[in-house]
Amino acid sequence: MYRPHPFSWVPAEGQRHATTDPKPRHGYHGVTVRTLCSKKVTADNSDIGWLWPTCPSCNSGAHELAGVPEAGDGAD
């Protein structure tokens, strides 16, 4: 399965988390994953889950893995 970055976003526990766990062919819904913020969460792939706020720790880790600075980090 194509994955442009070594992580995927997973809505769980009221936030959008990032994980490097392999993405199942059917997606993450109901699957427990280890997140970049070191939590074990069970994915909730509901429509509203994708509107939850992004976990700040996972966001920082995802930017680091992608090699892209976070907005407002002074890297102008």
PDB file of N, CA and C in Angstrom:
ATOM      1  N   MET A   1       0.849  -1.173   0.000  1.00  0.00           N
ATOM      2  CA  MET A   1       0.000   0.000   0.000  1.00  0.00           C
ATOM      3  C   MET A   1       0.896   1.238   0.000  1.00  0.00           C
ATOM      4  N   TYR A   2       0.591   2.182  -0.876  1.00  0.00           N
ATOM      5  CA  TYR A   2       1.371   3.415  -0.995  1.00  0.00           C
ATOM      6  C   TYR A   2       1.240   4.250   0.270  1.00  0.00           C
ATOM      7  N   ARG A   3       2.349   4.721   0.777  1.00  0.00           N
ATOM      8  CA  ARG A   3       2.377   5.574   1.958  1.00  0.00           C
ATOM      9  C   ARG A   3       3.530   6.561   1.762  1.00  0.00           C
ATOM     10  N   PRO A   4       3.236   7.837   1.469  1.00  0.00           N
ATOM     11  CA  PRO A   4       4.290   8.792   1.141  1.00  0.00           C
ATOM     12  C   PRO A   4       5.230   9.116   2.298  1.00  0.00           C
ATOM     13  N   HIS A   5       4.795   8.875   3.519  1.00  0.00           N
ATOM     14  CA  HIS A   5       5.614   9.123   4.702  1.00  0.00           C
ATOM     15  C   HIS A   5       5.639   7.854   5.550  1.00  0.00           C
ATOM     16  N   PRO A   6       6.593   7.725   6.457  1.00  0.00           N
ATOM     17  CA  PRO A   6       6.678   6.503   7.271  1.00  0.00           C
ATOM     18  C   PRO A   6       5.678   6.477   8.434  1.00  0.00           C
ATOM     19  N   PHE A   7       4.617   7.270   8.338  1.00  0.00           N
ATOM     20  CA  PHE A   7       3.582   7.289   9.372  1.00  0.00           C
ATOM     21  C   PHE A   7       2.221   7.472   8.715  1.00  0.00           C
ATOM     22  N   SER A   8       1.183   7.182   9.475  1.00  0.00           N
ATOM     23  CA  SER A   8      -0.189   7.419   9.032  1.00  0.00           C
ATOM     24  C   SER A   8      -0.939   8.080  10.176  1.00  0.00           C
ATOM     25  N   TRP A   9      -1.975   8.839   9.834  1.00  0.00           N
ATOM     26  CA  TRP A   9      -2.811   9.472  10.838  1.00  0.00           C
ATOM     27  C   TRP A   9      -3.939   8.536  11.232  1.00  0.00           C
ATOM     28  N   VAL A  10      -4.247   8.505  12.532  1.00  0.00           N
ATOM     29  CA  VAL A  10      -5.269   7.609  13.078  1.00  0.00           C
ATOM     30  C   VAL A  10      -6.094   8.376  14.111  1.00  0.00           C
ATOM     31  N   PRO A  11      -7.397   8.544  13.885  1.00  0.00           N
ATOM     32  CA  PRO A  11      -8.215   9.184  14.909  1.00  0.00           C
ATOM     33  C   PRO A  11      -8.495   8.193  16.044  1.00  0.00           C
ATOM     34  N   ALA A  12      -8.278   8.652  17.283  1.00  0.00           N
ATOM     35  CA  ALA A  12      -8.517   7.803  18.452  1.00  0.00           C
ATOM     36  C   ALA A  12      -8.529   8.662  19.712  1.00  0.00           C
ATOM     37  N   GLU A  13      -9.375   8.314  20.639  1.00  0.00           N
ATOM     38  CA  GLU A  13      -9.428   8.981  21.941  1.00  0.00           C
ATOM     39  C   GLU A  13      -9.561  10.499  21.833  1.00  0.00           C
ATOM     40  N   GLY A  14     -10.355  10.963  20.885  1.00  0.00           N
ATOM     41  CA  GLY A  14     -10.654  12.379  20.771  1.00  0.00           C
ATOM     42  C   GLY A  14      -9.592  13.230  20.104  1.00  0.00           C
ATOM     43  N   GLN A  15      -8.555  12.587  19.522  1.00  0.00           N
ATOM     44  CA  GLN A  15      -7.517  13.324  18.815  1.00  0.00           C
ATOM     45  C   GLN A  15      -7.092  12.540  17.582  1.00  0.00           C
ATOM     46  N   ARG A  16      -6.429  13.248  16.657  1.00  0.00           N
ATOM     47  CA  ARG A  16      -5.814  12.575  15.513  1.00  0.00           C
ATOM     48  C   ARG A  16      -4.363  12.303  15.878  1.00  0.00           C
ATOM     49  N   HIS A  17      -4.010  11.025  15.957  1.00  0.00           N
ATOM     50  CA  HIS A  17      -2.663  10.603  16.313  1.00  0.00           C
ATOM     51  C   HIS A  17      -1.947  10.096  15.063  1.00  0.00           C
ATOM     52  N   ALA A  18      -0.624  10.004  15.149  1.00  0.00           N
ATOM     53  CA  ALA A  18       0.176   9.435  14.062  1.00  0.00           C
ATOM     54  C   ALA A  18       0.818   8.143  14.554  1.00  0.00           C
ATOM     55  N   THR A  19       0.964   7.181  13.633  1.00  0.00           N
ATOM     56  CA  THR A  19       1.574   5.904  13.968  1.00  0.00           C
ATOM     57  C   THR A  19       2.485   5.451  12.833  1.00  0.00           C
ATOM     58  N   THR A  20       3.499   4.702  13.197  1.00  0.00           N
ATOM     59  CA  THR A  20       4.362   4.077  12.190  1.00  0.00           C
ATOM     60  C   THR A  20       4.024   2.605  12.027  1.00  0.00           C
ATOM     61  N   ASP A  21       3.010   2.126  12.757  1.00  0.00           N
ATOM     62  CA  ASP A  21       2.579   0.730  12.609  1.00  0.00           C
ATOM     63  C   ASP A  21       2.122   0.487  11.163  1.00  0.00           C
ATOM     64  N   PRO A  22       2.350  -0.705  10.641  1.00  0.00           N
ATOM     65  CA  PRO A  22       1.891  -1.009   9.277  1.00  0.00           C
ATOM     66  C   PRO A  22       0.381  -0.796   9.151  1.00  0.00           C
ATOM     67  N   LYS A  23      -0.021  -0.223   8.032  1.00  0.00           N
ATOM     68  CA  LYS A  23      -1.447   0.039   7.806  1.00  0.00           C
ATOM     69  C   LYS A  23      -2.109  -1.213   7.236  1.00  0.00           C
ATOM     70  N   PRO A  24      -3.127  -1.736   7.945  1.00  0.00           N
ATOM     71  CA  PRO A  24      -3.839  -2.896   7.429  1.00  0.00           C
ATOM     72  C   PRO A  24      -4.544  -2.569   6.107  1.00  0.00           C
ATOM     73  N   ARG A  25      -4.712  -3.539   5.293  1.00  0.00           N
ATOM     74  CA  ARG A  25      -5.357  -3.356   3.978  1.00  0.00           C
ATOM     75  C   ARG A  25      -6.749  -2.721   4.124  1.00  0.00           C
ATOM     76  N   HIS A  26      -7.461  -3.076   5.172  1.00  0.00           N
ATOM     77  CA  HIS A  26      -8.818  -2.558   5.387  1.00  0.00           C
ATOM     78  C   HIS A  26      -8.826  -1.240   6.168  1.00  0.00           C
ATOM     79  N   GLY A  27      -7.665  -0.707   6.498  1.00  0.00           N
ATOM     80  CA  GLY A  27      -7.574   0.522   7.286  1.00  0.00           C
ATOM     81  C   GLY A  27      -7.423   0.208   8.768  1.00  0.00           C
ATOM     82  N   TYR A  28      -7.363   1.225   9.570  1.00  0.00           N
ATOM     83  CA  TYR A  28      -7.087   1.056  10.989  1.00  0.00           C
ATOM     84  C   TYR A  28      -8.325   0.893  11.859  1.00  0.00           C
ATOM     85  N   HIS A  29      -9.535   1.064  11.349  1.00  0.00           N
ATOM     86  CA  HIS A  29     -10.730   1.081  12.195  1.00  0.00           C
ATOM     87  C   HIS A  29     -10.783  -0.131  13.124  1.00  0.00           C
ATOM     88  N   GLY A  30     -10.828   0.162  14.416  1.00  0.00           N
ATOM     89  CA  GLY A  30     -10.909  -0.889  15.424  1.00  0.00           C
ATOM     90  C   GLY A  30      -9.577  -1.541  15.755  1.00  0.00           C
ATOM     91  N   VAL A  31      -8.498  -1.127  15.102  1.00  0.00           N
ATOM     92  CA  VAL A  31      -7.173  -1.699  15.302  1.00  0.00           C
ATOM     93  C   VAL A  31      -6.437  -0.887  16.377  1.00  0.00           C
ATOM     94  N   THR A  32      -5.755  -1.568  17.279  1.00  0.00           N
ATOM     95  CA  THR A  32      -4.947  -0.895  18.288  1.00  0.00           C
ATOM     96  C   THR A  32      -3.552  -0.670  17.736  1.00  0.00           C
ATOM     97  N   VAL A  33      -3.076   0.576  17.855  1.00  0.00           N
ATOM     98  CA  VAL A  33      -1.764   0.950  17.332  1.00  0.00           C
ATOM     99  C   VAL A  33      -0.966   1.676  18.407  1.00  0.00           C
ATOM    100  N   ARG A  34       0.346   1.712  18.215  1.00  0.00           N
ATOM    101  CA  ARG A  34       1.251   2.509  19.054  1.00  0.00           C
ATOM    102  C   ARG A  34       1.454   3.830  18.319  1.00  0.00           C
ATOM    103  N   THR A  35       1.263   4.938  19.017  1.00  0.00           N
ATOM    104  CA  THR A  35       1.350   6.254  18.388  1.00  0.00           C
ATOM    105  C   THR A  35       2.729   6.875  18.586  1.00  0.00           C
ATOM    106  N   LEU A  36       2.990   7.950  17.857  1.00  0.00           N
ATOM    107  CA  LEU A  36       4.249   8.662  18.007  1.00  0.00           C
ATOM    108  C   LEU A  36       4.368   9.316  19.383  1.00  0.00           C
ATOM    109  N   CYS A  37       3.240   9.513  20.076  1.00  0.00           N
ATOM    110  CA  CYS A  37       3.265  10.066  21.439  1.00  0.00           C
ATOM    111  C   CYS A  37       3.333   8.948  22.482  1.00  0.00           C
ATOM    112  N   SER A  38       3.636   7.733  22.022  1.00  0.00           N
ATOM    113  CA  SER A  38       3.856   6.559  22.887  1.00  0.00           C
ATOM    114  C   SER A  38       2.614   6.025  23.589  1.00  0.00           C
ATOM    115  N   LYS A  39       1.440   6.299  23.035  1.00  0.00           N
ATOM    116  CA  LYS A  39       0.206   5.724  23.573  1.00  0.00           C
ATOM    117  C   LYS A  39      -0.176   4.509  22.743  1.00  0.00           C
ATOM    118  N   LYS A  40      -0.944   3.604  23.342  1.00  0.00           N
ATOM    119  CA  LYS A  40      -1.592   2.518  22.606  1.00  0.00           C
ATOM    120  C   LYS A  40      -3.060   2.896  22.539  1.00  0.00           C
ATOM    121  N   VAL A  41      -3.560   3.103  21.329  1.00  0.00           N
ATOM    122  CA  VAL A  41      -4.940   3.544  21.148  1.00  0.00           C
ATOM    123  C   VAL A  41      -5.641   2.657  20.125  1.00  0.00           C
ATOM    124  N   THR A  42      -6.952   2.619  20.227  1.00  0.00           N
ATOM    125  CA  THR A  42      -7.755   1.879  19.259  1.00  0.00           C
ATOM    126  C   THR A  42      -8.383   2.884  18.306  1.00  0.00           C
ATOM    127  N   ALA A  43      -8.126   2.703  17.037  1.00  0.00           N
ATOM    128  CA  ALA A  43      -8.568   3.645  16.013  1.00  0.00           C
ATOM    129  C   ALA A  43     -10.086   3.726  15.920  1.00  0.00           C
ATOM    130  N   ASP A  44     -10.568   4.932  15.721  1.00  0.00           N
ATOM    131  CA  ASP A  44     -11.984   5.211  15.508  1.00  0.00           C
ATOM    132  C   ASP A  44     -12.088   5.958  14.187  1.00  0.00           C
ATOM    133  N   ASN A  45     -12.287   5.229  13.110  1.00  0.00           N
ATOM    134  CA  ASN A  45     -12.279   5.807  11.770  1.00  0.00           C
ATOM    135  C   ASN A  45     -13.644   6.372  11.378  1.00  0.00           C
ATOM    136  N   SER A  46     -14.320   6.976  12.342  1.00  0.00           N
ATOM    137  CA  SER A  46     -15.620   7.574  12.047  1.00  0.00           C
ATOM    138  C   SER A  46     -15.423   8.897  11.314  1.00  0.00           C
ATOM    139  N   ASP A  47     -16.471   9.388  10.683  1.00  0.00           N
ATOM    140  CA  ASP A  47     -16.385  10.665   9.974  1.00  0.00           C
ATOM    141  C   ASP A  47     -15.969  11.792  10.907  1.00  0.00           C
ATOM    142  N   ILE A  48     -16.515  11.813  12.107  1.00  0.00           N
ATOM    143  CA  ILE A  48     -16.198  12.899  13.035  1.00  0.00           C
ATOM    144  C   ILE A  48     -14.779  12.781  13.591  1.00  0.00           C
ATOM    145  N   GLY A  49     -14.241  11.576  13.646  1.00  0.00           N
ATOM    146  CA  GLY A  49     -12.889  11.381  14.158  1.00  0.00           C
ATOM    147  C   GLY A  49     -11.845  12.166  13.385  1.00  0.00           C
ATOM    148  N   TRP A  50     -12.056  12.336  12.101  1.00  0.00           N
ATOM    149  CA  TRP A  50     -11.091  13.075  11.282  1.00  0.00           C
ATOM    150  C   TRP A  50     -11.166  14.575  11.525  1.00  0.00           C
ATOM    151  N   LEU A  51     -12.179  15.027  12.255  1.00  0.00           N
ATOM    152  CA  LEU A  51     -12.313  16.445  12.589  1.00  0.00           C
ATOM    153  C   LEU A  51     -11.754  16.767  13.973  1.00  0.00           C
ATOM    154  N   TRP A  52     -11.350  15.748  14.722  1.00  0.00           N
ATOM    155  CA  TRP A  52     -10.779  15.967  16.047  1.00  0.00           C
ATOM    156  C   TRP A  52      -9.466  16.728  15.932  1.00  0.00           C
ATOM    157  N   PRO A  53      -9.063  17.420  16.995  1.00  0.00           N
ATOM    158  CA  PRO A  53      -7.775  18.129  16.955  1.00  0.00           C
ATOM    159  C   PRO A  53      -6.606  17.151  16.869  1.00  0.00           C
ATOM    160  N   THR A  54      -5.501  17.625  16.335  1.00  0.00           N
ATOM    161  CA  THR A  54      -4.299  16.806  16.186  1.00  0.00           C
ATOM    162  C   THR A  54      -3.523  16.787  17.501  1.00  0.00           C
ATOM    163  N   CYS A  55      -3.077  15.611  17.902  1.00  0.00           N
ATOM    164  CA  CYS A  55      -2.235  15.453  19.085  1.00  0.00           C
ATOM    165  C   CYS A  55      -0.942  16.250  18.854  1.00  0.00           C
ATOM    166  N   PRO A  56      -0.619  17.211  19.708  1.00  0.00           N
ATOM    167  CA  PRO A  56       0.575  18.036  19.497  1.00  0.00           C
ATOM    168  C   PRO A  56       1.870  17.220  19.443  1.00  0.00           C
ATOM    169  N   SER A  57       1.992  16.214  20.274  1.00  0.00           N
ATOM    170  CA  SER A  57       3.202  15.394  20.294  1.00  0.00           C
ATOM    171  C   SER A  57       3.342  14.581  19.006  1.00  0.00           C
ATOM    172  N   CYS A  58       2.229  14.002  18.544  1.00  0.00           N
ATOM    173  CA  CYS A  58       2.256  13.250  17.283  1.00  0.00           C
ATOM    174  C   CYS A  58       2.550  14.179  16.116  1.00  0.00           C
ATOM    175  N   ASN A  59       2.006  15.389  16.159  1.00  0.00           N
ATOM    176  CA  ASN A  59       2.246  16.356  15.093  1.00  0.00           C
ATOM    177  C   ASN A  59       3.738  16.685  15.002  1.00  0.00           C
ATOM    178  N   SER A  60       4.373  16.924  16.149  1.00  0.00           N
ATOM    179  CA  SER A  60       5.812  17.205  16.158  1.00  0.00           C
ATOM    180  C   SER A  60       6.610  16.028  15.610  1.00  0.00           C
ATOM    181  N   GLY A  61       6.246  14.816  16.050  1.00  0.00           N
ATOM    182  CA  GLY A  61       6.936  13.621  15.567  1.00  0.00           C
ATOM    183  C   GLY A  61       6.742  13.398  14.079  1.00  0.00           C
ATOM    184  N   ALA A  62       5.540  13.661  13.582  1.00  0.00           N
ATOM    185  CA  ALA A  62       5.259  13.489  12.157  1.00  0.00           C
ATOM    186  C   ALA A  62       6.064  14.481  11.322  1.00  0.00           C
ATOM    187  N   HIS A  63       6.131  15.728  11.774  1.00  0.00           N
ATOM    188  CA  HIS A  63       6.935  16.727  11.059  1.00  0.00           C
ATOM    189  C   HIS A  63       8.402  16.320  11.032  1.00  0.00           C
ATOM    190  N   GLU A  64       8.893  15.808  12.143  1.00  0.00           N
ATOM    191  CA  GLU A  64      10.285  15.376  12.198  1.00  0.00           C
ATOM    192  C   GLU A  64      10.542  14.226  11.228  1.00  0.00           C
ATOM    193  N   LEU A  65       9.654  13.224  11.223  1.00  0.00           N
ATOM    194  CA  LEU A  65       9.813  12.090  10.305  1.00  0.00           C
ATOM    195  C   LEU A  65       9.719  12.519   8.844  1.00  0.00           C
ATOM    196  N   ALA A  66       8.864  13.494   8.571  1.00  0.00           N
ATOM    197  CA  ALA A  66       8.688  13.963   7.196  1.00  0.00           C
ATOM    198  C   ALA A  66       9.776  14.943   6.768  1.00  0.00           C
ATOM    199  N   GLY A  67      10.556  15.413   7.737  1.00  0.00           N
ATOM    200  CA  GLY A  67      11.602  16.377   7.418  1.00  0.00           C
ATOM    201  C   GLY A  67      11.060  17.743   7.054  1.00  0.00           C
ATOM    202  N   VAL A  68       9.915  18.088   7.644  1.00  0.00           N
ATOM    203  CA  VAL A  68       9.253  19.359   7.346  1.00  0.00           C
ATOM    204  C   VAL A  68       9.111  20.133   8.652  1.00  0.00           C
ATOM    205  N   PRO A  69       9.590  21.380   8.705  1.00  0.00           N
ATOM    206  CA  PRO A  69       9.452  22.152   9.941  1.00  0.00           C
ATOM    207  C   PRO A  69       7.986  22.468  10.237  1.00  0.00           C
ATOM    208  N   GLU A  70       7.674  22.568  11.517  1.00  0.00           N
ATOM    209  CA  GLU A  70       6.317  22.945  11.908  1.00  0.00           C
ATOM    210  C   GLU A  70       6.109  24.420  11.658  1.00  0.00           C
ATOM    211  N   ALA A  71       4.894  24.796  11.364  1.00  0.00           N
ATOM    212  CA  ALA A  71       4.549  26.216  11.151  1.00  0.00           C
ATOM    213  C   ALA A  71       4.853  26.994  12.418  1.00  0.00           C
ATOM    214  N   GLY A  72       5.462  28.160  12.250  1.00  0.00           N
ATOM    215  CA  GLY A  72       5.733  29.022  13.376  1.00  0.00           C
ATOM    216  C   GLY A  72       6.911  28.619  14.226  1.00  0.00           C
ATOM    217  N   ASP A  73       7.785  27.735  13.715  1.00  0.00           N
ATOM    218  CA  ASP A  73       8.940  27.335  14.519  1.00  0.00           C
ATOM    219  C   ASP A  73      10.142  28.234  14.275  1.00  0.00           C
ATOM    220  N   GLY A  74       9.927  29.328  13.530  1.00  0.00           N
ATOM    221  CA  GLY A  74      11.003  30.281  13.290  1.00  0.00           C
ATOM    222  C   GLY A  74      11.926  29.915  12.146  1.00  0.00           C
ATOM    223  N   ALA A  75      11.594  28.893  11.374  1.00  0.00           N
ATOM    224  CA  ALA A  75      12.437  28.465  10.255  1.00  0.00           C
ATOM    225  C   ALA A  75      12.038  29.189   8.974  1.00  0.00           C
ATOM    226  N   ASP A  76      12.168  30.510   8.975  1.00  0.00           N
ATOM    227  CA  ASP A  76      11.796  31.296   7.797  1.00  0.00           C
ATOM    228  C   ASP A  76      12.937  31.384   6.808  1.00  0.00           C
TER     229      ASP A  76
END
